[in-house]
């Protein structure tokens, strides 16, 4: 501090130049103390970048009004002593350019060194603020942080970039402050900051001097709100920096504490690993950042503080851990008992709630095991219980909570395993009255639900063929053909829902559809010869039917006797027919009685479906008397 005080005294002995934060565009309003900071996508990282830009000497952006430091006499802008500043921002951070029309040179022609002193505050009022003294010849920069506590101290030193460069009009200095330095105060909504500067002269010339800065007073930087796209780009940039910092800190913490020392590893597993796991969970979608909507980016941006501050959170955890271990009189933890009910053959799960009066973390473990099932407990207090198969009744187990000092508390988990609602289905007819498990009539389904006596049944629900669940009121009558799936379940008064039961009921009340066509309808001439006949039988059982099971040739009947019709009659008028089979090829004799009106052969087939419904179809072949 002594060295700094002496330097300040020496600086105050010299003449200085100081700029107010008032845009030149408002020069007519000498009392205005606001500089409007706008967004710029240009690369303005060096003084020459600024010199070659449209910003340079542009009165809309340049502030160069000064007064003498001691006597407050205005200094005319634009002269050989002119000093000005420009401020813009982009997605990376704040960019400040200082322009000095320096004319004083050393004997060797090199411009004499001067200094720029700046003050920056990220808001209004009694807030922490930052101070920098920057030599224009590239010498070491002095940094001062005021009114900052360790956790909220975001120092400029090590986080800003300073570039000094001689430009055609004198000195140029660029100060770039990345947003991650001020991640809690990034002006996404057009906030105001406060700013002031002093230009210290390279000599004691009386022509130098000026004052706008006053102790305790800053001038306003009115940061113009970014567009929606610019805002999102700023957020994405800060998110990536925060995520990188989080991962860097995570790796450092693991390397520091997972070192083989039991106490260190206990501290890491109990306090730090949960912090890291929480941060990793919140950053799980970082890889999709570029594809996120603005709302999703906003949600991700809410975790920036946590990622940047993992180091501070770890330090706080260590302080609390040491305090509890070495300085505090430990109090035993407390835990709450748990009462739970579940259905038979159904696992249960929950979490033990515990409190450590000393503010430390608790670890949990299974104490006494259950008698009628199995239980597990995680270090975080999550428990599971699985009853033995078909067991119904009460059971219990205990969970032990342990604090950092080894003090314990025990919680009892009491579990009631209920039979739960059970629903039976009565189907009438009791058995399928058709073949293949099919019913050939309407089917009635009656449902009934019972439950544990202490709970009671509440209702029965059912649905048919995947339809909506309906509360059961009266027996269900199924009338339509088809294989119907009836799902049903019971609900008790405790809200337990029975696992869905299923009954499949197949109904086919309709006979199949069929037709027979012969390739020959008339036999002529009546020459008493056997003629081959080919039948084509088509059949189907319709939508929802059980399907065609068989096609049988039942009979071939003649309208005249097989023999004795006249003197030339030949017996055996039907040949090659295999009755009771699906035979479709046979022979009929081209013969008829001389005294009759002609002969008619009637061929009959029977078509049966799986359920047993039968349809008969016929076709005829005629031997006319004459033609």
Tab-separated table of C-alpha atoms in Angstrom, residues 243-619:
chain	number	residue	atom	x	y	z
A	243	UNK	CA	-19.419	-25.048	-18.757
A	244	UNK	CA	-15.701	-25.130	-19.566
A	245	UNK	CA	-14.928	-23.555	-16.178
A	246	UNK	CA	-17.165	-26.063	-14.426
A	247	UNK	CA	-15.428	-29.019	-16.074
A	248	UNK	CA	-12.005	-27.543	-15.358
A	249	UNK	CA	-12.927	-27.089	-11.694
A	250	UNK	CA	-14.468	-30.580	-11.517
A	251	UNK	CA	-11.248	-32.140	-12.794
A	252	UNK	CA	-9.199	-30.118	-10.307
A	253	UNK	CA	-11.427	-31.144	-7.397
A	254	UNK	CA	-11.191	-34.812	-8.336
A	255	UNK	CA	-7.416	-34.644	-8.634
A	256	UNK	CA	-7.141	-32.804	-5.310
A	257	UNK	CA	-9.445	-34.884	-3.138
A	258	UNK	CA	-9.410	-38.367	-4.685
A	259	UNK	CA	-5.813	-38.869	-3.616
A	260	UNK	CA	-5.981	-42.091	-1.631
A	261	UNK	CA	-6.536	-40.360	1.699
A	262	UNK	CA	-9.662	-41.755	3.358
A	263	UNK	CA	-10.736	-38.463	4.961
A	264	UNK	CA	-10.225	-36.526	1.738
A	265	UNK	CA	-12.188	-39.056	-0.275
A	266	UNK	CA	-14.953	-39.057	2.351
A	267	UNK	CA	-15.184	-35.278	2.026
A	268	UNK	CA	-15.265	-35.492	-1.774
A	269	UNK	CA	-17.910	-38.224	-1.923
A	270	UNK	CA	-20.118	-36.606	0.700
A	271	UNK	CA	-19.928	-32.950	-0.272
A	272	UNK	CA	-18.327	-32.407	-3.671
A	273	UNK	CA	-19.579	-35.309	-5.758
A	274	UNK	CA	-23.245	-34.242	-5.297
A	275	UNK	CA	-22.335	-30.704	-6.443
A	276	UNK	CA	-20.547	-32.065	-9.512
A	277	UNK	CA	-23.349	-34.514	-10.314
A	278	UNK	CA	-25.953	-31.740	-10.067
A	279	UNK	CA	-23.931	-29.474	-12.352
A	280	UNK	CA	-23.384	-32.257	-14.887
A	281	UNK	CA	-27.107	-33.048	-14.921
A	282	UNK	CA	-27.943	-29.409	-15.643
A	283	UNK	CA	-25.411	-29.349	-18.480
A	284	UNK	CA	-26.416	-32.642	-20.057
A	285	UNK	CA	-27.854	-30.861	-23.117
A	286	UNK	CA	-24.853	-28.572	-23.736
A	287	UNK	CA	-24.022	-30.463	-26.927
A	288	UNK	CA	-27.410	-29.379	-28.340
A	289	UNK	CA	-26.867	-25.698	-27.487
A	290	UNK	CA	-26.704	-24.493	-31.093
A	291	UNK	CA	-30.053	-26.123	-31.893
A	292	UNK	CA	-31.895	-24.761	-28.847
A	293	UNK	CA	-34.673	-22.212	-28.976
A	294	UNK	CA	-34.290	-18.848	-27.235
A	295	UNK	CA	-36.438	-20.091	-24.334
A	296	UNK	CA	-34.289	-23.205	-23.961
A	297	UNK	CA	-31.124	-21.082	-23.996
A	298	UNK	CA	-32.659	-18.872	-21.285
A	299	UNK	CA	-33.275	-21.962	-19.159
A	300	UNK	CA	-29.712	-23.189	-19.684
A	301	UNK	CA	-28.340	-19.713	-18.911
A	302	UNK	CA	-29.921	-19.906	-15.446
A	303	UNK	CA	-27.209	-22.422	-14.467
A	304	UNK	CA	-24.243	-20.199	-15.402
A	305	UNK	CA	-23.693	-18.969	-11.838
A	306	UNK	CA	-23.571	-22.531	-10.473
A	307	UNK	CA	-21.029	-23.654	-13.073
A	308	UNK	CA	-18.750	-20.665	-12.571
A	309	UNK	CA	-19.008	-20.893	-8.788
A	310	UNK	CA	-18.295	-24.598	-8.267
A	311	UNK	CA	-14.929	-23.616	-6.780
A	312	UNK	CA	-16.585	-21.287	-4.273
A	313	UNK	CA	-19.216	-23.875	-3.392
A	314	UNK	CA	-16.446	-26.413	-2.785
A	315	UNK	CA	-14.617	-23.942	-0.538
A	316	UNK	CA	-17.808	-23.294	1.423
A	317	UNK	CA	-18.383	-27.025	1.827
A	318	UNK	CA	-14.829	-27.498	3.079
A	319	UNK	CA	-15.191	-24.658	5.579
A	320	UNK	CA	-18.425	-26.122	6.917
A	321	UNK	CA	-16.916	-29.601	7.071
A	322	UNK	CA	-13.879	-28.437	9.042
A	323	UNK	CA	-16.025	-26.342	11.352
A	324	UNK	CA	-18.269	-29.278	12.127
A	325	UNK	CA	-15.371	-31.652	12.628
A	326	UNK	CA	-13.077	-29.555	14.792
A	327	UNK	CA	-14.908	-26.618	16.333
A	328	UNK	CA	-18.604	-27.359	16.730
A	329	UNK	CA	-20.256	-29.516	19.351
A	330	UNK	CA	-21.967	-32.029	17.130
A	331	UNK	CA	-25.683	-32.720	17.387
A	332	UNK	CA	-27.071	-36.051	16.316
A	333	UNK	CA	-29.154	-36.104	13.135
A	334	UNK	CA	-32.893	-36.700	13.101
A	335	UNK	CA	-34.896	-38.858	10.716
A	336	UNK	CA	-38.592	-39.491	10.196
A	337	UNK	CA	-40.244	-42.903	10.239
A	338	UNK	CA	-42.094	-43.992	7.118
A	339	UNK	CA	-45.378	-45.878	6.698
A	340	UNK	CA	-46.083	-47.337	3.284
A	341	UNK	CA	-48.488	-49.778	1.659
A	342	UNK	CA	-48.074	-51.782	-1.495
A	343	UNK	CA	-49.758	-54.671	-3.278
A	344	UNK	CA	-48.563	-58.249	-3.175
A	345	UNK	CA	-45.765	-58.991	-5.628
A	346	UNK	CA	-45.349	-55.233	-6.146
A	347	UNK	CA	-42.126	-53.406	-5.094
A	348	UNK	CA	-42.289	-50.171	-3.116
A	349	UNK	CA	-39.816	-47.258	-3.033
A	350	UNK	CA	-39.305	-43.982	-1.226
A	351	UNK	CA	-36.783	-41.632	0.382
A	352	UNK	CA	-35.834	-41.193	4.023
A	353	UNK	CA	-35.954	-37.548	5.098
A	354	UNK	CA	-33.206	-36.630	7.541
A	355	UNK	CA	-31.824	-33.432	9.033
A	356	UNK	CA	-28.376	-32.652	10.407
A	357	UNK	CA	-28.628	-29.752	12.895
A	358	UNK	CA	-24.977	-28.987	12.147
A	359	UNK	CA	-25.725	-28.401	8.480
A	360	UNK	CA	-23.691	-31.329	7.178
A	361	UNK	CA	-24.621	-34.057	4.747
A	362	UNK	CA	-25.993	-37.400	5.928
A	363	UNK	CA	-25.256	-40.862	4.600
A	364	UNK	CA	-27.815	-43.645	4.841
A	365	UNK	CA	-27.535	-47.419	5.090
A	366	UNK	CA	-29.805	-50.413	5.695
A	367	UNK	CA	-30.104	-51.327	9.372
A	368	UNK	CA	-32.382	-54.240	10.230
A	369	UNK	CA	-33.532	-56.199	7.196
A	370	UNK	CA	-37.232	-57.037	6.608
A	371	UNK	CA	-38.548	-60.522	7.490
A	372	UNK	CA	-40.858	-61.014	4.517
A	373	UNK	CA	-39.007	-59.372	1.663
A	374	UNK	CA	-35.791	-57.654	0.611
A	375	UNK	CA	-34.753	-54.004	1.001
A	376	UNK	CA	-31.996	-51.766	-0.364
A	377	UNK	CA	-30.884	-48.301	0.764
A	378	UNK	CA	-28.601	-45.865	-1.103
A	379	UNK	CA	-26.193	-43.441	0.566
A	380	UNK	CA	-28.578	-40.660	-0.407
A	381	UNK	CA	-31.496	-42.220	1.500
A	382	UNK	CA	-33.473	-43.752	-1.382
A	383	UNK	CA	-34.940	-47.133	-0.388
A	384	UNK	CA	-36.672	-49.987	-2.176
A	385	UNK	CA	-38.654	-52.902	-0.763
A	386	UNK	CA	-39.777	-56.044	-2.596
A	387	UNK	CA	-42.165	-58.412	-0.737
A	388	UNK	CA	-41.702	-62.144	-1.017
A	389	UNK	CA	-43.804	-63.812	-3.700
A	390	UNK	CA	-47.532	-63.799	-2.851
A	391	UNK	CA	-46.870	-62.549	0.709
A	392	UNK	CA	-49.711	-60.519	2.256
A	393	UNK	CA	-49.315	-58.856	5.657
A	394	UNK	CA	-47.064	-56.401	7.512
A	395	UNK	CA	-43.297	-56.046	7.363
A	396	UNK	CA	-40.642	-53.551	8.489
A	397	UNK	CA	-36.972	-52.630	8.168
A	398	UNK	CA	-34.769	-49.836	9.507
A	399	UNK	CA	-32.542	-47.214	7.901
A	400	UNK	CA	-29.560	-45.698	9.733
A	401	UNK	CA	-28.525	-42.085	9.007
A	402	UNK	CA	-24.951	-41.049	9.868
A	403	UNK	CA	-23.546	-37.508	10.013
A	404	UNK	CA	-19.975	-36.357	9.379
A	405	UNK	CA	-19.015	-36.962	13.022
A	406	UNK	CA	-20.392	-40.476	13.125
A	407	UNK	CA	-23.566	-39.669	15.069
A	408	UNK	CA	-26.525	-41.776	13.946
A	409	UNK	CA	-30.302	-41.819	13.899
A	410	UNK	CA	-32.586	-44.686	12.909
A	411	UNK	CA	-35.815	-44.574	10.923
A	412	UNK	CA	-38.295	-47.437	10.717
A	413	UNK	CA	-40.000	-48.161	7.417
A	414	UNK	CA	-43.281	-49.988	8.087
A	415	UNK	CA	-44.800	-51.663	5.045
A	416	UNK	CA	-48.253	-53.184	4.707
A	417	UNK	CA	-48.472	-55.638	1.824
A	418	UNK	CA	-52.078	-55.761	0.657
A	419	UNK	CA	-53.803	-58.418	-1.375
A	420	UNK	CA	-55.204	-55.540	-3.341
A	421	UNK	CA	-58.302	-55.510	-5.511
A	422	UNK	CA	-59.030	-58.773	-7.337
A	423	UNK	CA	-61.607	-59.076	-10.078
A	424	UNK	CA	-63.228	-62.252	-11.382
A	425	UNK	CA	-65.074	-62.650	-14.657
A	426	UNK	CA	-68.044	-65.022	-15.072
A	427	UNK	CA	-68.716	-65.870	-18.710
A	428	UNK	CA	-71.996	-67.326	-19.983
A	429	UNK	CA	-72.146	-69.777	-21.677
A	430	UNK	CA	-69.468	-71.188	-19.404
A	431	UNK	CA	-67.700	-72.931	-22.284
A	432	UNK	CA	-67.603	-72.142	-26.013
A	433	UNK	CA	-70.614	-73.767	-27.692
A	434	UNK	CA	-68.902	-73.884	-31.054
A	435	UNK	CA	-65.786	-75.501	-32.375
A	436	UNK	CA	-62.216	-74.295	-31.941
A	437	UNK	CA	-62.995	-72.218	-28.848
A	438	UNK	CA	-65.627	-70.126	-30.643
A	439	UNK	CA	-69.052	-69.201	-29.382
A	440	UNK	CA	-71.971	-69.392	-31.807
A	441	UNK	CA	-74.293	-67.279	-29.664
A	442	UNK	CA	-74.257	-64.023	-27.699
A	443	UNK	CA	-71.926	-64.083	-24.671
A	444	UNK	CA	-72.517	-62.399	-21.300
A	445	UNK	CA	-69.607	-61.326	-19.058
A	446	UNK	CA	-70.265	-60.510	-15.382
A	447	UNK	CA	-67.465	-58.862	-13.326
A	448	UNK	CA	-66.994	-58.711	-9.541
A	449	UNK	CA	-64.203	-57.053	-7.521
A	450	UNK	CA	-63.148	-57.831	-3.958
A	451	UNK	CA	-60.433	-56.160	-1.847
A	452	UNK	CA	-58.802	-56.233	1.593
A	453	UNK	CA	-61.349	-55.914	4.406
A	454	UNK	CA	-59.535	-52.922	5.899
A	455	UNK	CA	-59.661	-51.078	2.585
A	456	UNK	CA	-62.661	-52.255	0.596
A	457	UNK	CA	-63.393	-52.328	-3.116
A	458	UNK	CA	-64.236	-49.080	-4.836
A	459	UNK	CA	-65.127	-49.934	-8.427
A	460	UNK	CA	-64.543	-52.202	-11.401
A	461	UNK	CA	-63.416	-50.904	-14.780
A	462	UNK	CA	-63.386	-52.581	-18.172
A	463	UNK	CA	-62.818	-51.896	-21.830
A	464	UNK	CA	-63.467	-53.866	-24.982
A	465	UNK	CA	-61.077	-54.181	-27.898
A	466	UNK	CA	-58.825	-51.346	-26.686
A	467	UNK	CA	-61.600	-48.792	-26.248
A	468	UNK	CA	-62.004	-46.347	-23.390
A	469	UNK	CA	-62.057	-47.592	-19.823
A	470	UNK	CA	-65.633	-47.711	-18.484
A	471	UNK	CA	-66.926	-48.170	-14.935
A	472	UNK	CA	-68.706	-51.525	-14.712
A	473	UNK	CA	-72.409	-51.283	-13.815
A	474	UNK	CA	-74.116	-54.389	-15.254
A	475	UNK	CA	-73.148	-57.543	-17.146
A	476	UNK	CA	-71.578	-56.996	-20.534
A	477	UNK	CA	-73.310	-58.635	-23.516
A	478	UNK	CA	-71.176	-59.340	-26.578
A	479	UNK	CA	-73.239	-59.807	-29.729
A	480	UNK	CA	-71.013	-59.069	-32.701
A	481	UNK	CA	-68.939	-61.634	-34.561
A	482	UNK	CA	-65.222	-61.482	-33.930
A	483	UNK	CA	-62.515	-62.269	-31.409
A	484	UNK	CA	-63.113	-59.714	-28.634
A	485	UNK	CA	-60.559	-58.769	-25.972
A	486	UNK	CA	-62.206	-57.803	-22.698
A	487	UNK	CA	-59.794	-56.102	-20.267
A	488	UNK	CA	-60.864	-55.502	-16.694
A	489	UNK	CA	-59.427	-54.373	-13.375
A	490	UNK	CA	-60.479	-53.428	-9.873
A	491	UNK	CA	-59.709	-50.342	-7.786
A	492	UNK	CA	-59.834	-50.304	-3.984
A	493	UNK	CA	-60.615	-47.414	-1.663
A	494	UNK	CA	-56.903	-46.751	-1.090
A	495	UNK	CA	-56.461	-46.065	-4.801
A	496	UNK	CA	-54.621	-49.285	-5.587
A	497	UNK	CA	-55.300	-50.371	-9.149
A	498	UNK	CA	-55.253	-54.038	-9.982
A	499	UNK	CA	-53.019	-55.265	-12.774
A	500	UNK	CA	-55.148	-55.553	-15.880
A	501	UNK	CA	-56.710	-58.946	-16.499
A	502	UNK	CA	-57.794	-60.135	-19.940
A	503	UNK	CA	-60.429	-62.459	-21.360
A	504	UNK	CA	-60.568	-63.238	-25.070
A	505	UNK	CA	-64.021	-64.211	-26.314
A	506	UNK	CA	-64.471	-65.339	-29.914
A	507	UNK	CA	-67.976	-65.202	-31.380
A	508	UNK	CA	-69.087	-66.505	-34.795
A	509	UNK	CA	-72.833	-66.744	-35.232
A	510	UNK	CA	-72.813	-66.510	-39.032
A	511	UNK	CA	-72.528	-69.335	-41.529
A	512	UNK	CA	-69.821	-68.961	-44.138
A	513	UNK	CA	-70.540	-67.649	-47.612
A	514	UNK	CA	-70.017	-70.031	-50.557
A	515	UNK	CA	-70.790	-70.687	-54.233
A	516	UNK	CA	-70.206	-73.577	-56.653
A	517	UNK	CA	-69.747	-73.286	-60.432
A	518	UNK	CA	-69.470	-76.266	-62.842
A	519	UNK	CA	-67.515	-76.201	-66.043
A	520	UNK	CA	-70.330	-78.068	-67.833
A	521	UNK	CA	-73.980	-77.222	-67.364
A	522	UNK	CA	-75.558	-79.348	-70.185
A	523	UNK	CA	-74.664	-82.845	-71.407
A	524	UNK	CA	-75.485	-83.468	-75.093
A	525	UNK	CA	-75.943	-85.645	-76.993
A	526	UNK	CA	-77.410	-88.280	-74.676
A	527	UNK	CA	-75.009	-90.953	-75.924
A	528	UNK	CA	-74.864	-92.883	-72.637
A	529	UNK	CA	-71.203	-91.952	-72.128
A	530	UNK	CA	-69.637	-90.727	-68.841
A	531	UNK	CA	-68.549	-87.120	-69.198
A	532	UNK	CA	-65.938	-85.437	-66.876
A	533	UNK	CA	-67.215	-82.535	-64.745
A	534	UNK	CA	-65.043	-79.977	-62.886
A	535	UNK	CA	-66.554	-77.990	-59.998
A	536	UNK	CA	-65.133	-74.742	-58.609
A	537	UNK	CA	-66.145	-73.965	-55.023
A	538	UNK	CA	-65.486	-70.506	-53.526
A	539	UNK	CA	-66.029	-69.735	-49.842
A	540	UNK	CA	-65.302	-67.222	-47.099
A	541	UNK	CA	-66.335	-66.525	-43.529
A	542	UNK	CA	-66.574	-62.736	-43.562
A	543	UNK	CA	-64.964	-60.155	-41.280
A	544	UNK	CA	-64.744	-61.399	-37.717
A	545	UNK	CA	-65.576	-64.956	-38.706
A	546	UNK	CA	-63.787	-68.008	-37.428
A	547	UNK	CA	-62.651	-68.965	-40.910
A	548	UNK	CA	-63.586	-71.770	-43.299
A	549	UNK	CA	-62.669	-75.130	-41.829
A	550	UNK	CA	-63.867	-77.552	-44.537
A	551	UNK	CA	-65.490	-77.933	-47.959
A	552	UNK	CA	-67.212	-81.315	-48.527
A	553	UNK	CA	-68.920	-82.898	-51.517
A	554	UNK	CA	-72.173	-84.075	-49.914
A	555	UNK	CA	-74.094	-85.669	-52.764
A	556	UNK	CA	-74.791	-85.900	-56.475
A	557	UNK	CA	-78.442	-86.744	-57.083
A	558	UNK	CA	-80.186	-87.569	-60.376
A	559	UNK	CA	-83.803	-86.737	-61.156
A	560	UNK	CA	-84.142	-90.160	-62.851
A	561	UNK	CA	-83.349	-93.698	-61.697
A	562	UNK	CA	-79.840	-94.957	-62.328
A	563	UNK	CA	-81.147	-97.796	-64.495
A	564	UNK	CA	-84.323	-99.041	-66.191
A	565	UNK	CA	-85.140	-95.873	-67.999
A	566	UNK	CA	-85.139	-97.481	-71.491
A	567	UNK	CA	-83.694	-100.339	-73.446
A	568	UNK	CA	-80.291	-98.716	-73.969
A	569	UNK	CA	-79.886	-97.634	-70.340
A	570	UNK	CA	-76.371	-98.060	-68.862
A	571	UNK	CA	-76.088	-98.209	-65.034
A	572	UNK	CA	-73.540	-96.211	-62.981
A	573	UNK	CA	-74.559	-92.715	-63.997
A	574	UNK	CA	-72.251	-91.034	-61.401
A	575	UNK	CA	-68.588	-92.034	-61.260
A	576	UNK	CA	-65.333	-90.954	-59.561
A	577	UNK	CA	-67.111	-88.901	-56.839
A	578	UNK	CA	-65.523	-89.049	-53.335
A	579	UNK	CA	-68.261	-87.942	-50.991
A	580	UNK	CA	-67.312	-86.325	-47.677
A	581	UNK	CA	-64.144	-84.832	-49.193
A	582	UNK	CA	-63.283	-81.662	-51.043
A	583	UNK	CA	-63.568	-83.566	-54.336
A	584	UNK	CA	-64.326	-81.294	-57.270
A	585	UNK	CA	-63.714	-83.725	-60.197
A	586	UNK	CA	-66.229	-86.462	-61.107
A	587	UNK	CA	-68.090	-87.891	-64.132
A	588	UNK	CA	-71.767	-87.851	-65.085
A	589	UNK	CA	-73.474	-90.003	-67.744
A	590	UNK	CA	-75.021	-88.261	-70.745
A	591	UNK	CA	-78.234	-90.227	-70.479
A	592	UNK	CA	-81.935	-89.581	-69.973
A	593	UNK	CA	-85.221	-91.439	-70.230
A	594	UNK	CA	-86.766	-91.565	-73.685
A	595	UNK	CA	-90.178	-90.952	-72.241
A	596	UNK	CA	-89.195	-88.227	-69.809
A	597	UNK	CA	-88.667	-84.510	-70.056
A	598	UNK	CA	-84.921	-84.708	-69.469
A	599	UNK	CA	-82.558	-85.521	-66.578
A	600	UNK	CA	-81.165	-83.133	-63.938
A	601	UNK	CA	-78.090	-83.940	-61.817
A	602	UNK	CA	-77.904	-81.899	-58.552
A	603	UNK	CA	-74.423	-81.549	-56.998
A	604	UNK	CA	-74.386	-80.425	-53.319
A	605	UNK	CA	-71.433	-79.147	-51.257
A	606	UNK	CA	-71.362	-78.297	-47.521
A	607	UNK	CA	-68.988	-75.541	-46.277
A	608	UNK	CA	-68.317	-75.386	-42.510
A	609	UNK	CA	-66.421	-72.751	-40.504
A	610	UNK	CA	-64.246	-73.348	-37.435
A	611	UNK	CA	-67.097	-72.472	-35.088
A	612	UNK	CA	-69.296	-75.154	-36.718
A	613	UNK	CA	-71.633	-73.002	-38.776
A	614	UNK	CA	-72.493	-74.753	-42.089
A	615	UNK	CA	-73.628	-73.488	-45.477
A	616	UNK	CA	-74.758	-75.771	-48.349
A	617	UNK	CA	-74.593	-74.801	-52.004
A	618	UNK	CA	-75.840	-76.608	-55.122
A	619	UNK	CA	-75.231	-76.656	-58.850
